[in-house]
Every structure is written in C-alpha cells, then in structure tokens.
Amino acid sequence: MTTVLIKVAAFVSIVVAGYYAGRSGKLGRGTGNVLSKIVFNLTLPCAVIHAFGAAQFTPDLLWLVVVAAAFNFAAYGAMLVATRHSEHASRVFYLCNICGYNIGCFALPFVQAFFPPARAVAICLFDAGNSLMMSGGTYALTSVVASEKPLEHPVCLAAKRLFSSVTVDAYLVLVAMALLHVPVPAAIVQFTEPMANANAFLAMFMLGLVTNLHVDAQKVGRLVRLLSARLAFNALFTAIVLLALPFDPSVRIIVCMGVWAPIGAMGPVFTMWCHGDHGLAGFANAISVIVAIVAMTGIVLATGAMG
C-alpha cells in the first residue's frame, strides 16, 4: 500500500508542479501547446509502440477496441437524447464532454506505473476504440447535431482528424501487424523505450499546465449535472467490465482504470470549436482528474493490482 501511495503522490506532485509552473509565467506563453504536441506526436505514440512490442498479444484482446467504442457511443447517444430540448451552449458543453477518456496522458501512465509492460497493451487497445470519438468523432457529430448553421462535409472532417493523428495511425499499423502475426522488431522496442518512459512525466506535467480552476458560480449546476452523468456511466461500465467481459482479471482491472480516466483532453477544445463554454469544460476536466486519481488509486488498492 505504501508503494502505491508513493507512486500516486508522485503523479499528483507532477500535476501540481505543472499547474503552478504554468501560472508563474517562468515557462513563457504557449508552453502547454508545445508540450502537448511533444506528448501527442512523440512520447505517446512511442509508449503505444513499446507497449505492443513488450506484450504477448492475443487476438481476443481486439474486442477491447469494440468495447471502448461502444461505451463512448452509448454515453454520447444517451446525452444526445437527454439534451434534445437544451439551448445551444448547454448542449455543446454536455455532448463534447460526456464521452471520451484521457487514456494516453493519464490512464496509460498509471498502468505503466502499476503493471508490467506486457499488460499495457490492454489499455492501448481500449484507447484505440476510444480514439474514434476523441480524435474527431465527437466534434464532427456535435458540429452537425448542435450546429446553429449547416456544416459541410462533417464525415470528411472527422476522417481527416482521425487519420492525421500520429497515435491513431500507430494503432492502425500495430493492430494490423498483430492480426498478421508480425511482431514489433526488438530494435524498435528498444529505440522507443526512452521516449515511452518519458510519457508519464510529460503527460502529467502537461495536464497541470492546461488545468483551469476557475468557474462562474451560476454555471455550477451545469457542471454538477455533467459530472454526475459521467459518474453514473462510469459505474455502469465498470459493472459491465467486471461482470460480463470474458477477459483475464488483470485485463478487466486495467479496463476499469480506463473507464475511470478523466474527460479527454480534447473535450474543452471541441467545446470551443463548437462555440460552447470551453472555460467551464476546462474546469470540468480538472475536477474529473481529481475524481480519476481517487478512483484509480482505489482500484489498485482494492484489487492489489500491482504487478
């Protein structure tokens, strides 16, 4: 237990350090943007490649892609119905932040810290399904259903965003290699290891840099409704994972950690692009990080999941 708490304290300290570093002005303007590009285009893809290379991949784990996509679409669909009579700004806020999990910058570093490298492939496959919405699907759908004016070629926009993501491209290639029983070369696994190891620190520090802890008191109700809905879906999906999915217990534990990951980092960005309240979305993201730290630490402690 002491080892778990020390590792969690280290993660929290990195997030807090990023938060205060961003507000001190010592790092200059635009640091969060630069760091996010390093994480999303370098360390995160390397962490995914390293996880696949270190894992004993079995085809049945591909169902995790389907599971993650189904969870995302279920939450989005339910909120789509629930907000059909809501005004534009509220509907955009709910739709852009109800589904999607911050796997690469949060859950993956947690899994890397508490599980053997071979197990990290489970959370990566879960993220592959998650990325269908988090890499453009949410924005494309919300742009259509909550748009104040018609949007041209939403399908092309979503496809462009999906396939311009280095991480999504890496997933597609790695899954194809796995299906063809082509292993990741050992030299590539060794080459990506230093960048993969850097992902946990850089991702957590970036979260601190972009965290916003200010909110208008009049908008608290909207914030509470969103977070309550996410908590309800998290609890439902956790029950499904533990009771219905035919995977090894350690895989189910890892997927549960993915389900309790924070709101995806692109949630506030999609909210802004759809002309919603991105400031409130940023605050919701920050609260979801706190909830995720508590929930994921609880999962590790309750299951004795360290490997």
PDB file of C-alpha atoms in Angstrom:
ATOM      1  CA  MET A   1       0.000   0.000   0.000  1.00  0.00           C
ATOM      2  CA  THR A   2       2.830   2.402   0.843  1.00  0.00           C
ATOM      3  CA  THR A   3       4.390   1.877  -2.586  1.00  0.00           C
ATOM      4  CA  VAL A   4       1.057   2.606  -4.294  1.00  0.00           C
ATOM      5  CA  LEU A   5       0.520   5.812  -2.338  1.00  0.00           C
ATOM      6  CA  ILE A   6       4.070   6.984  -3.052  1.00  0.00           C
ATOM      7  CA  LYS A   7       3.564   6.497  -6.804  1.00  0.00           C
ATOM      8  CA  VAL A   8       0.195   8.287  -6.719  1.00  0.00           C
ATOM      9  CA  ALA A   9       1.726  11.120  -4.695  1.00  0.00           C
ATOM     10  CA  ALA A  10       4.432  11.443  -7.346  1.00  0.00           C
ATOM     11  CA  PHE A  11       1.780  11.758 -10.085  1.00  0.00           C
ATOM     12  CA  VAL A  12      -0.170  14.356  -8.107  1.00  0.00           C
ATOM     13  CA  SER A  13       3.031  16.311  -7.423  1.00  0.00           C
ATOM     14  CA  ILE A  14       3.852  16.423 -11.132  1.00  0.00           C
ATOM     15  CA  VAL A  15       0.347  17.720 -11.971  1.00  0.00           C
ATOM     16  CA  VAL A  16       0.558  20.349  -9.216  1.00  0.00           C
ATOM     17  CA  ALA A  17       4.051  21.371 -10.371  1.00  0.00           C
ATOM     18  CA  GLY A  18       2.726  21.794 -13.922  1.00  0.00           C
ATOM     19  CA  TYR A  19      -0.212  23.876 -12.678  1.00  0.00           C
ATOM     20  CA  TYR A  20       1.944  26.316 -10.711  1.00  0.00           C
ATOM     21  CA  ALA A  21       4.668  26.402 -13.359  1.00  0.00           C
ATOM     22  CA  GLY A  22       2.095  27.429 -15.945  1.00  0.00           C
ATOM     23  CA  ARG A  23       0.777  30.242 -13.769  1.00  0.00           C
ATOM     24  CA  SER A  24       4.148  31.518 -12.603  1.00  0.00           C
ATOM     25  CA  GLY A  25       4.997  32.843 -16.053  1.00  0.00           C
ATOM     26  CA  LYS A  26       8.501  31.364 -15.862  1.00  0.00           C
ATOM     27  CA  LEU A  27       7.913  28.972 -18.756  1.00  0.00           C
ATOM     28  CA  GLY A  28       6.648  31.657 -21.111  1.00  0.00           C
ATOM     29  CA  ARG A  29       3.471  31.702 -23.154  1.00  0.00           C
ATOM     30  CA  GLY A  30       2.466  28.740 -25.277  1.00  0.00           C
ATOM     31  CA  THR A  31       4.384  26.141 -23.251  1.00  0.00           C
ATOM     32  CA  GLY A  32       1.307  23.965 -22.812  1.00  0.00           C
ATOM     33  CA  ASN A  33       0.701  23.970 -26.557  1.00  0.00           C
ATOM     34  CA  VAL A  34       4.298  22.981 -27.321  1.00  0.00           C
ATOM     35  CA  LEU A  35       4.347  20.274 -24.660  1.00  0.00           C
ATOM     36  CA  SER A  36       1.033  18.848 -25.850  1.00  0.00           C
ATOM     37  CA  LYS A  37       2.486  18.495 -29.363  1.00  0.00           C
ATOM     38  CA  ILE A  38       5.509  16.638 -27.967  1.00  0.00           C
ATOM     39  CA  VAL A  39       3.276  14.275 -25.991  1.00  0.00           C
ATOM     40  CA  PHE A  40       0.700  13.602 -28.709  1.00  0.00           C
ATOM     41  CA  ASN A  41       3.189  13.331 -31.572  1.00  0.00           C
ATOM     42  CA  LEU A  42       6.215  11.686 -29.916  1.00  0.00           C
ATOM     43  CA  THR A  43       6.099  10.249 -26.395  1.00  0.00           C
ATOM     44  CA  LEU A  44       2.534   8.876 -26.539  1.00  0.00           C
ATOM     45  CA  PRO A  45       2.994   7.062 -29.899  1.00  0.00           C
ATOM     46  CA  CYS A  46       6.305   5.678 -28.597  1.00  0.00           C
ATOM     47  CA  ALA A  47       4.577   4.466 -25.417  1.00  0.00           C
ATOM     48  CA  VAL A  48       1.971   2.686 -27.558  1.00  0.00           C
ATOM     49  CA  ILE A  49       4.622   1.080 -29.797  1.00  0.00           C
ATOM     50  CA  HIS A  50       6.655  -0.009 -26.770  1.00  0.00           C
ATOM     51  CA  ALA A  51       3.573  -1.489 -25.088  1.00  0.00           C
ATOM     52  CA  PHE A  52       2.695  -3.511 -28.179  1.00  0.00           C
ATOM     53  CA  GLY A  53       6.291  -4.658 -28.582  1.00  0.00           C
ATOM     54  CA  ALA A  54       6.571  -5.795 -24.961  1.00  0.00           C
ATOM     55  CA  ALA A  55       3.215  -7.577 -24.906  1.00  0.00           C
ATOM     56  CA  GLN A  56       2.136 -11.094 -25.631  1.00  0.00           C
ATOM     57  CA  PHE A  57      -0.724 -10.088 -27.909  1.00  0.00           C
ATOM     58  CA  THR A  58      -3.783 -12.324 -28.284  1.00  0.00           C
ATOM     59  CA  PRO A  59      -6.477 -11.629 -30.911  1.00  0.00           C
ATOM     60  CA  ASP A  60      -9.288 -11.769 -28.340  1.00  0.00           C
ATOM     61  CA  LEU A  61      -7.957  -8.524 -26.841  1.00  0.00           C
ATOM     62  CA  LEU A  62      -9.092  -6.767 -30.028  1.00  0.00           C
ATOM     63  CA  TRP A  63     -12.583  -6.842 -28.546  1.00  0.00           C
ATOM     64  CA  LEU A  64     -11.367  -4.071 -26.222  1.00  0.00           C
ATOM     65  CA  VAL A  65     -11.444  -1.735 -29.254  1.00  0.00           C
ATOM     66  CA  VAL A  66     -15.129  -2.569 -29.732  1.00  0.00           C
ATOM     67  CA  VAL A  67     -15.857  -2.253 -26.001  1.00  0.00           C
ATOM     68  CA  ALA A  68     -14.344   1.239 -25.792  1.00  0.00           C
ATOM     69  CA  ALA A  69     -16.161   2.433 -28.923  1.00  0.00           C
ATOM     70  CA  ALA A  70     -19.458   1.020 -27.594  1.00  0.00           C
ATOM     71  CA  PHE A  71     -19.038   2.767 -24.225  1.00  0.00           C
ATOM     72  CA  ASN A  72     -18.355   6.087 -25.965  1.00  0.00           C
ATOM     73  CA  PHE A  73     -21.289   5.844 -28.353  1.00  0.00           C
ATOM     74  CA  ALA A  74     -23.659   4.737 -25.560  1.00  0.00           C
ATOM     75  CA  ALA A  75     -22.829   7.750 -23.381  1.00  0.00           C
ATOM     76  CA  TYR A  76     -22.961  10.147 -26.327  1.00  0.00           C
ATOM     77  CA  GLY A  77     -26.252   8.727 -27.598  1.00  0.00           C
ATOM     78  CA  ALA A  78     -27.903   8.962 -24.184  1.00  0.00           C
ATOM     79  CA  MET A  79     -26.810  12.581 -23.773  1.00  0.00           C
ATOM     80  CA  LEU A  80     -27.936  13.351 -27.327  1.00  0.00           C
ATOM     81  CA  VAL A  81     -31.464  12.314 -26.362  1.00  0.00           C
ATOM     82  CA  ALA A  82     -31.382  13.946 -22.916  1.00  0.00           C
ATOM     83  CA  THR A  83     -30.331  17.362 -24.307  1.00  0.00           C
ATOM     84  CA  ARG A  84     -32.597  17.472 -27.354  1.00  0.00           C
ATOM     85  CA  HIS A  85     -34.510  20.457 -25.922  1.00  0.00           C
ATOM     86  CA  SER A  86     -31.485  22.252 -24.400  1.00  0.00           C
ATOM     87  CA  GLU A  87     -30.170  25.577 -25.645  1.00  0.00           C
ATOM     88  CA  HIS A  88     -27.111  25.545 -27.912  1.00  0.00           C
ATOM     89  CA  ALA A  89     -24.305  26.353 -25.436  1.00  0.00           C
ATOM     90  CA  SER A  90     -25.517  23.824 -22.868  1.00  0.00           C
ATOM     91  CA  ARG A  91     -25.966  21.077 -25.436  1.00  0.00           C
ATOM     92  CA  VAL A  92     -22.488  21.606 -26.861  1.00  0.00           C
ATOM     93  CA  PHE A  93     -20.970  21.527 -23.366  1.00  0.00           C
ATOM     94  CA  TYR A  94     -22.698  18.233 -22.485  1.00  0.00           C
ATOM     95  CA  LEU A  95     -22.120  16.478 -25.813  1.00  0.00           C
ATOM     96  CA  CYS A  96     -18.434  17.384 -26.114  1.00  0.00           C
ATOM     97  CA  ASN A  97     -17.597  16.223 -22.594  1.00  0.00           C
ATOM     98  CA  ILE A  98     -19.901  13.304 -21.738  1.00  0.00           C
ATOM     99  CA  CYS A  99     -17.847  10.649 -23.540  1.00  0.00           C
ATOM    100  CA  GLY A 100     -14.166  10.061 -24.168  1.00  0.00           C
ATOM    101  CA  TYR A 101     -11.384   9.130 -21.784  1.00  0.00           C
ATOM    102  CA  ASN A 102      -7.943  10.610 -21.286  1.00  0.00           C
ATOM    103  CA  ILE A 103      -6.086   7.336 -21.742  1.00  0.00           C
ATOM    104  CA  GLY A 104      -2.767   8.340 -23.300  1.00  0.00           C
ATOM    105  CA  CYS A 105      -1.979  11.214 -20.928  1.00  0.00           C
ATOM    106  CA  PHE A 106      -3.479   9.745 -17.759  1.00  0.00           C
ATOM    107  CA  ALA A 107      -4.603   6.104 -17.654  1.00  0.00           C
ATOM    108  CA  LEU A 108      -1.608   4.813 -19.644  1.00  0.00           C
ATOM    109  CA  PRO A 109       0.940   6.419 -17.284  1.00  0.00           C
ATOM    110  CA  PHE A 110      -0.973   4.915 -14.344  1.00  0.00           C
ATOM    111  CA  VAL A 111      -0.929   1.467 -15.941  1.00  0.00           C
ATOM    112  CA  GLN A 112       2.758   1.861 -16.800  1.00  0.00           C
ATOM    113  CA  ALA A 113       3.469   2.601 -13.137  1.00  0.00           C
ATOM    114  CA  PHE A 114       1.472  -0.242 -11.604  1.00  0.00           C
ATOM    115  CA  PHE A 115       1.540  -3.082 -14.142  1.00  0.00           C
ATOM    116  CA  PRO A 116       4.179  -4.981 -16.158  1.00  0.00           C
ATOM    117  CA  PRO A 117       4.817  -3.578 -19.673  1.00  0.00           C
ATOM    118  CA  ALA A 118       3.138  -6.612 -21.262  1.00  0.00           C
ATOM    119  CA  ARG A 119      -0.184  -5.623 -19.685  1.00  0.00           C
ATOM    120  CA  ALA A 120      -0.123  -2.055 -21.024  1.00  0.00           C
ATOM    121  CA  VAL A 121      -1.327  -3.298 -24.422  1.00  0.00           C
ATOM    122  CA  ALA A 122      -4.814  -3.783 -22.924  1.00  0.00           C
ATOM    123  CA  ILE A 123      -5.227  -0.086 -22.147  1.00  0.00           C
ATOM    124  CA  CYS A 124      -3.747   0.790 -25.550  1.00  0.00           C
ATOM    125  CA  LEU A 125      -6.358  -1.311 -27.349  1.00  0.00           C
ATOM    126  CA  PHE A 126      -9.076   0.264 -25.212  1.00  0.00           C
ATOM    127  CA  ASP A 127      -7.711   3.655 -26.263  1.00  0.00           C
ATOM    128  CA  ALA A 128      -7.825   2.616 -29.923  1.00  0.00           C
ATOM    129  CA  GLY A 129     -11.614   2.353 -29.661  1.00  0.00           C
ATOM    130  CA  ASN A 130     -11.780   5.466 -27.515  1.00  0.00           C
ATOM    131  CA  SER A 131      -9.855   7.463 -30.129  1.00  0.00           C
ATOM    132  CA  LEU A 132     -12.698   7.102 -32.661  1.00  0.00           C
ATOM    133  CA  MET A 133     -14.567   9.762 -30.685  1.00  0.00           C
ATOM    134  CA  MET A 134     -11.671  11.591 -29.040  1.00  0.00           C
ATOM    135  CA  SER A 135      -9.755  12.164 -32.287  1.00  0.00           C
ATOM    136  CA  GLY A 136     -12.590  13.871 -34.130  1.00  0.00           C
ATOM    137  CA  GLY A 137     -15.780  11.834 -33.902  1.00  0.00           C
ATOM    138  CA  THR A 138     -17.236  13.863 -31.029  1.00  0.00           C
ATOM    139  CA  TYR A 139     -16.512  17.143 -32.781  1.00  0.00           C
ATOM    140  CA  ALA A 140     -17.927  16.008 -36.114  1.00  0.00           C
ATOM    141  CA  LEU A 141     -21.149  14.685 -34.581  1.00  0.00           C
ATOM    142  CA  THR A 142     -21.671  17.677 -32.301  1.00  0.00           C
ATOM    143  CA  SER A 143     -20.962  20.082 -35.150  1.00  0.00           C
ATOM    144  CA  VAL A 144     -23.902  18.544 -37.007  1.00  0.00           C
ATOM    145  CA  VAL A 145     -26.489  17.908 -34.280  1.00  0.00           C
ATOM    146  CA  ALA A 146     -25.863  21.107 -32.296  1.00  0.00           C
ATOM    147  CA  SER A 147     -24.809  23.408 -35.115  1.00  0.00           C
ATOM    148  CA  GLU A 148     -26.508  26.782 -35.471  1.00  0.00           C
ATOM    149  CA  LYS A 149     -25.879  26.564 -39.203  1.00  0.00           C
ATOM    150  CA  PRO A 150     -25.279  23.657 -41.615  1.00  0.00           C
ATOM    151  CA  LEU A 151     -21.742  22.236 -41.699  1.00  0.00           C
ATOM    152  CA  GLU A 152     -20.275  20.990 -44.966  1.00  0.00           C
ATOM    153  CA  HIS A 153     -18.656  17.550 -45.199  1.00  0.00           C
ATOM    154  CA  PRO A 154     -18.675  16.533 -41.487  1.00  0.00           C
ATOM    155  CA  VAL A 155     -17.705  12.953 -42.353  1.00  0.00           C
ATOM    156  CA  CYS A 156     -14.643  14.141 -44.273  1.00  0.00           C
ATOM    157  CA  LEU A 157     -13.707  16.408 -41.367  1.00  0.00           C
ATOM    158  CA  ALA A 158     -13.872  13.539 -38.876  1.00  0.00           C
ATOM    159  CA  ALA A 159     -11.878  11.256 -41.160  1.00  0.00           C
ATOM    160  CA  LYS A 160      -9.240  13.925 -41.686  1.00  0.00           C
ATOM    161  CA  ARG A 161      -8.834  14.439 -37.937  1.00  0.00           C
ATOM    162  CA  LEU A 162      -8.730  10.709 -37.246  1.00  0.00           C
ATOM    163  CA  PHE A 163      -6.054   9.845 -39.778  1.00  0.00           C
ATOM    164  CA  SER A 164      -3.908  12.926 -39.121  1.00  0.00           C
ATOM    165  CA  SER A 165      -3.359  11.712 -35.537  1.00  0.00           C
ATOM    166  CA  VAL A 166       0.041  10.017 -35.117  1.00  0.00           C
ATOM    167  CA  THR A 167      -1.314   7.884 -32.275  1.00  0.00           C
ATOM    168  CA  VAL A 168      -4.327   6.676 -34.271  1.00  0.00           C
ATOM    169  CA  ASP A 169      -2.062   5.863 -37.227  1.00  0.00           C
ATOM    170  CA  ALA A 170       0.223   3.931 -34.869  1.00  0.00           C
ATOM    171  CA  TYR A 171      -2.747   1.969 -33.527  1.00  0.00           C
ATOM    172  CA  LEU A 172      -3.915   1.065 -37.039  1.00  0.00           C
ATOM    173  CA  VAL A 173      -0.467  -0.200 -38.075  1.00  0.00           C
ATOM    174  CA  LEU A 174       0.160  -2.096 -34.831  1.00  0.00           C
ATOM    175  CA  VAL A 175      -3.239  -3.781 -34.788  1.00  0.00           C
ATOM    176  CA  ALA A 176      -2.783  -4.802 -38.435  1.00  0.00           C
ATOM    177  CA  MET A 177       0.657  -6.237 -37.587  1.00  0.00           C
ATOM    178  CA  ALA A 178      -0.821  -8.137 -34.661  1.00  0.00           C
ATOM    179  CA  LEU A 179      -3.567  -9.626 -36.828  1.00  0.00           C
ATOM    180  CA  LEU A 180      -0.951 -10.730 -39.347  1.00  0.00           C
ATOM    181  CA  HIS A 181       1.211 -12.159 -36.527  1.00  0.00           C
ATOM    182  CA  VAL A 182       4.036  -9.772 -37.385  1.00  0.00           C
ATOM    183  CA  PRO A 183       5.932  -8.847 -34.182  1.00  0.00           C
ATOM    184  CA  VAL A 184       7.302  -5.396 -33.479  1.00  0.00           C
ATOM    185  CA  PRO A 185      11.071  -5.653 -34.100  1.00  0.00           C
ATOM    186  CA  ALA A 186      13.116  -5.759 -30.896  1.00  0.00           C
ATOM    187  CA  ALA A 187      15.297  -2.887 -32.143  1.00  0.00           C
ATOM    188  CA  ILE A 188      12.221  -0.634 -32.420  1.00  0.00           C
ATOM    189  CA  VAL A 189      11.070  -1.614 -28.933  1.00  0.00           C
ATOM    190  CA  GLN A 190      14.493  -0.688 -27.541  1.00  0.00           C
ATOM    191  CA  PHE A 191      14.636   2.527 -29.578  1.00  0.00           C
ATOM    192  CA  THR A 192      11.242   3.758 -28.345  1.00  0.00           C
ATOM    193  CA  GLU A 193      11.839   2.851 -24.692  1.00  0.00           C
ATOM    194  CA  PRO A 194      13.402   6.179 -23.560  1.00  0.00           C
ATOM    195  CA  MET A 195      10.568   8.205 -25.154  1.00  0.00           C
ATOM    196  CA  ALA A 196       7.955   5.799 -23.769  1.00  0.00           C
ATOM    197  CA  ASN A 197       9.410   6.200 -20.276  1.00  0.00           C
ATOM    198  CA  ALA A 198       9.204   9.993 -20.635  1.00  0.00           C
ATOM    199  CA  ASN A 199       5.491   9.862 -21.451  1.00  0.00           C
ATOM    200  CA  ALA A 200       4.253   9.548 -17.858  1.00  0.00           C
ATOM    201  CA  PHE A 201       6.086  12.654 -16.601  1.00  0.00           C
ATOM    202  CA  LEU A 202       5.411  14.850 -19.641  1.00  0.00           C
ATOM    203  CA  ALA A 203       1.748  13.858 -19.830  1.00  0.00           C
ATOM    204  CA  MET A 204       1.105  14.601 -16.148  1.00  0.00           C
ATOM    205  CA  PHE A 205       3.028  17.882 -16.288  1.00  0.00           C
ATOM    206  CA  MET A 206       1.026  18.908 -19.363  1.00  0.00           C
ATOM    207  CA  LEU A 207      -2.228  18.191 -17.525  1.00  0.00           C
ATOM    208  CA  GLY A 208      -1.152  20.609 -14.822  1.00  0.00           C
ATOM    209  CA  LEU A 209      -0.247  23.281 -17.375  1.00  0.00           C
ATOM    210  CA  VAL A 210      -3.666  23.231 -19.061  1.00  0.00           C
ATOM    211  CA  THR A 211      -5.789  22.826 -15.902  1.00  0.00           C
ATOM    212  CA  ASN A 212      -8.236  25.662 -15.194  1.00  0.00           C
ATOM    213  CA  LEU A 213      -9.620  26.007 -11.653  1.00  0.00           C
ATOM    214  CA  HIS A 214     -11.960  28.983 -12.117  1.00  0.00           C
ATOM    215  CA  VAL A 215     -15.707  28.774 -12.726  1.00  0.00           C
ATOM    216  CA  ASP A 216     -18.687  31.158 -12.639  1.00  0.00           C
ATOM    217  CA  ALA A 217     -20.918  30.272  -9.672  1.00  0.00           C
ATOM    218  CA  GLN A 218     -24.007  30.488 -11.930  1.00  0.00           C
ATOM    219  CA  LYS A 219     -22.716  27.571 -14.014  1.00  0.00           C
ATOM    220  CA  VAL A 220     -22.129  25.143 -11.149  1.00  0.00           C
ATOM    221  CA  GLY A 221     -25.435  23.353 -11.793  1.00  0.00           C
ATOM    222  CA  ARG A 222     -24.449  22.542 -15.367  1.00  0.00           C
ATOM    223  CA  LEU A 223     -21.068  21.312 -14.141  1.00  0.00           C
ATOM    224  CA  VAL A 224     -22.627  19.066 -11.477  1.00  0.00           C
ATOM    225  CA  ARG A 225     -25.066  17.543 -13.991  1.00  0.00           C
ATOM    226  CA  LEU A 226     -22.272  16.679 -16.421  1.00  0.00           C
ATOM    227  CA  LEU A 227     -20.008  15.135 -13.799  1.00  0.00           C
ATOM    228  CA  SER A 228     -22.912  13.225 -12.207  1.00  0.00           C
ATOM    229  CA  ALA A 229     -23.813  11.763 -15.601  1.00  0.00           C
ATOM    230  CA  ARG A 230     -20.214  10.697 -16.214  1.00  0.00           C
ATOM    231  CA  LEU A 231     -20.011   9.098 -12.767  1.00  0.00           C
ATOM    232  CA  ALA A 232     -23.218   7.164 -13.451  1.00  0.00           C
ATOM    233  CA  PHE A 233     -21.887   5.900 -16.793  1.00  0.00           C
ATOM    234  CA  ASN A 234     -18.529   5.035 -15.201  1.00  0.00           C
ATOM    235  CA  ALA A 235     -20.249   2.956 -12.553  1.00  0.00           C
ATOM    236  CA  LEU A 236     -22.424   1.201 -15.159  1.00  0.00           C
ATOM    237  CA  PHE A 237     -19.486   0.454 -17.463  1.00  0.00           C
ATOM    238  CA  THR A 238     -17.395  -0.796 -14.538  1.00  0.00           C
ATOM    239  CA  ALA A 239     -20.132  -3.287 -13.655  1.00  0.00           C
ATOM    240  CA  ILE A 240     -20.274  -4.457 -17.277  1.00  0.00           C
ATOM    241  CA  VAL A 241     -16.493  -4.902 -17.407  1.00  0.00           C
ATOM    242  CA  LEU A 242     -16.301  -6.846 -14.151  1.00  0.00           C
ATOM    243  CA  LEU A 243     -19.401  -8.993 -14.631  1.00  0.00           C
ATOM    244  CA  ALA A 244     -19.720  -9.523 -18.377  1.00  0.00           C
ATOM    245  CA  LEU A 245     -16.386  -9.284 -20.179  1.00  0.00           C
ATOM    246  CA  PRO A 246     -14.589 -12.633 -20.676  1.00  0.00           C
ATOM    247  CA  PHE A 247     -11.055 -11.431 -20.038  1.00  0.00           C
ATOM    248  CA  ASP A 248      -8.287 -12.228 -17.589  1.00  0.00           C
ATOM    249  CA  PRO A 249      -8.894 -10.498 -14.200  1.00  0.00           C
ATOM    250  CA  SER A 250      -5.869  -8.225 -14.629  1.00  0.00           C
ATOM    251  CA  VAL A 251      -7.165  -7.082 -18.041  1.00  0.00           C
ATOM    252  CA  ARG A 252     -10.568  -6.291 -16.560  1.00  0.00           C
ATOM    253  CA  ILE A 253      -8.911  -4.268 -13.799  1.00  0.00           C
ATOM    254  CA  ILE A 254      -6.932  -2.290 -16.369  1.00  0.00           C
ATOM    255  CA  VAL A 255     -10.072  -1.605 -18.433  1.00  0.00           C
ATOM    256  CA  CYS A 256     -11.835  -0.412 -15.276  1.00  0.00           C
ATOM    257  CA  MET A 257      -8.990   2.056 -14.780  1.00  0.00           C
ATOM    258  CA  GLY A 258      -9.566   3.254 -18.344  1.00  0.00           C
ATOM    259  CA  VAL A 259     -13.285   3.735 -17.677  1.00  0.00           C
ATOM    260  CA  TRP A 260     -12.461   5.979 -14.702  1.00  0.00           C
ATOM    261  CA  ALA A 261      -9.929   8.065 -16.627  1.00  0.00           C
ATOM    262  CA  PRO A 262     -10.648  11.818 -16.779  1.00  0.00           C
ATOM    263  CA  ILE A 263     -12.506  13.624 -19.535  1.00  0.00           C
ATOM    264  CA  GLY A 264     -10.441  13.541 -22.717  1.00  0.00           C
ATOM    265  CA  ALA A 265      -8.026  16.422 -23.247  1.00  0.00           C
ATOM    266  CA  MET A 266      -9.802  17.327 -26.499  1.00  0.00           C
ATOM    267  CA  GLY A 267     -13.162  17.844 -24.724  1.00  0.00           C
ATOM    268  CA  PRO A 268     -12.612  21.546 -23.937  1.00  0.00           C
ATOM    269  CA  VAL A 269     -11.100  22.066 -27.404  1.00  0.00           C
ATOM    270  CA  PHE A 270     -14.124  20.513 -29.136  1.00  0.00           C
ATOM    271  CA  THR A 271     -16.369  22.647 -26.907  1.00  0.00           C
ATOM    272  CA  MET A 272     -14.554  25.776 -28.042  1.00  0.00           C
ATOM    273  CA  TRP A 273     -14.700  24.787 -31.718  1.00  0.00           C
ATOM    274  CA  CYS A 274     -18.475  24.242 -31.427  1.00  0.00           C
ATOM    275  CA  HIS A 275     -18.866  27.667 -29.755  1.00  0.00           C
ATOM    276  CA  GLY A 276     -19.699  26.290 -26.320  1.00  0.00           C
ATOM    277  CA  ASP A 277     -18.427  27.215 -22.858  1.00  0.00           C
ATOM    278  CA  HIS A 278     -14.850  25.906 -23.100  1.00  0.00           C
ATOM    279  CA  GLY A 279     -13.873  27.566 -19.808  1.00  0.00           C
ATOM    280  CA  LEU A 280     -16.466  25.511 -17.960  1.00  0.00           C
ATOM    281  CA  ALA A 281     -15.340  22.450 -19.925  1.00  0.00           C
ATOM    282  CA  GLY A 282     -11.780  23.064 -18.730  1.00  0.00           C
ATOM    283  CA  PHE A 283     -12.942  23.236 -15.114  1.00  0.00           C
ATOM    284  CA  ALA A 284     -14.947  20.020 -15.558  1.00  0.00           C
ATOM    285  CA  ASN A 285     -11.808  18.403 -16.936  1.00  0.00           C
ATOM    286  CA  ALA A 286      -9.834  19.467 -13.852  1.00  0.00           C
ATOM    287  CA  ILE A 287     -12.460  18.031 -11.477  1.00  0.00           C
ATOM    288  CA  SER A 288     -12.529  14.787 -13.449  1.00  0.00           C
ATOM    289  CA  VAL A 289      -8.750  14.490 -12.962  1.00  0.00           C
ATOM    290  CA  ILE A 290      -9.217  14.612  -9.179  1.00  0.00           C
ATOM    291  CA  VAL A 291     -12.003  12.013  -9.359  1.00  0.00           C
ATOM    292  CA  ALA A 292      -9.824   9.797 -11.571  1.00  0.00           C
ATOM    293  CA  ILE A 293      -6.871   9.927  -9.177  1.00  0.00           C
ATOM    294  CA  VAL A 294      -9.086   8.836  -6.272  1.00  0.00           C
ATOM    295  CA  ALA A 295     -10.933   6.158  -8.272  1.00  0.00           C
ATOM    296  CA  MET A 296      -7.892   4.627  -9.960  1.00  0.00           C
ATOM    297  CA  THR A 297      -5.900   4.599  -6.723  1.00  0.00           C
ATOM    298  CA  GLY A 298      -8.847   2.882  -5.072  1.00  0.00           C
ATOM    299  CA  ILE A 299      -8.956   0.253  -7.822  1.00  0.00           C
ATOM    300  CA  VAL A 300      -5.253  -0.529  -7.370  1.00  0.00           C
ATOM    301  CA  LEU A 301      -5.536  -0.700  -3.582  1.00  0.00           C
ATOM    302  CA  ALA A 302      -8.761  -2.733  -3.594  1.00  0.00           C
ATOM    303  CA  THR A 303      -7.514  -5.325  -6.058  1.00  0.00           C
ATOM    304  CA  GLY A 304      -3.851  -5.486  -5.081  1.00  0.00           C
ATOM    305  CA  ALA A 305      -3.256  -4.995  -8.792  1.00  0.00           C
ATOM    306  CA  MET A 306       0.382  -4.029  -8.814  1.00  0.00           C
ATOM    307  CA  GLY A 307       2.345  -6.446 -10.964  1.00  0.00           C
TER     308      GLY A 307
END
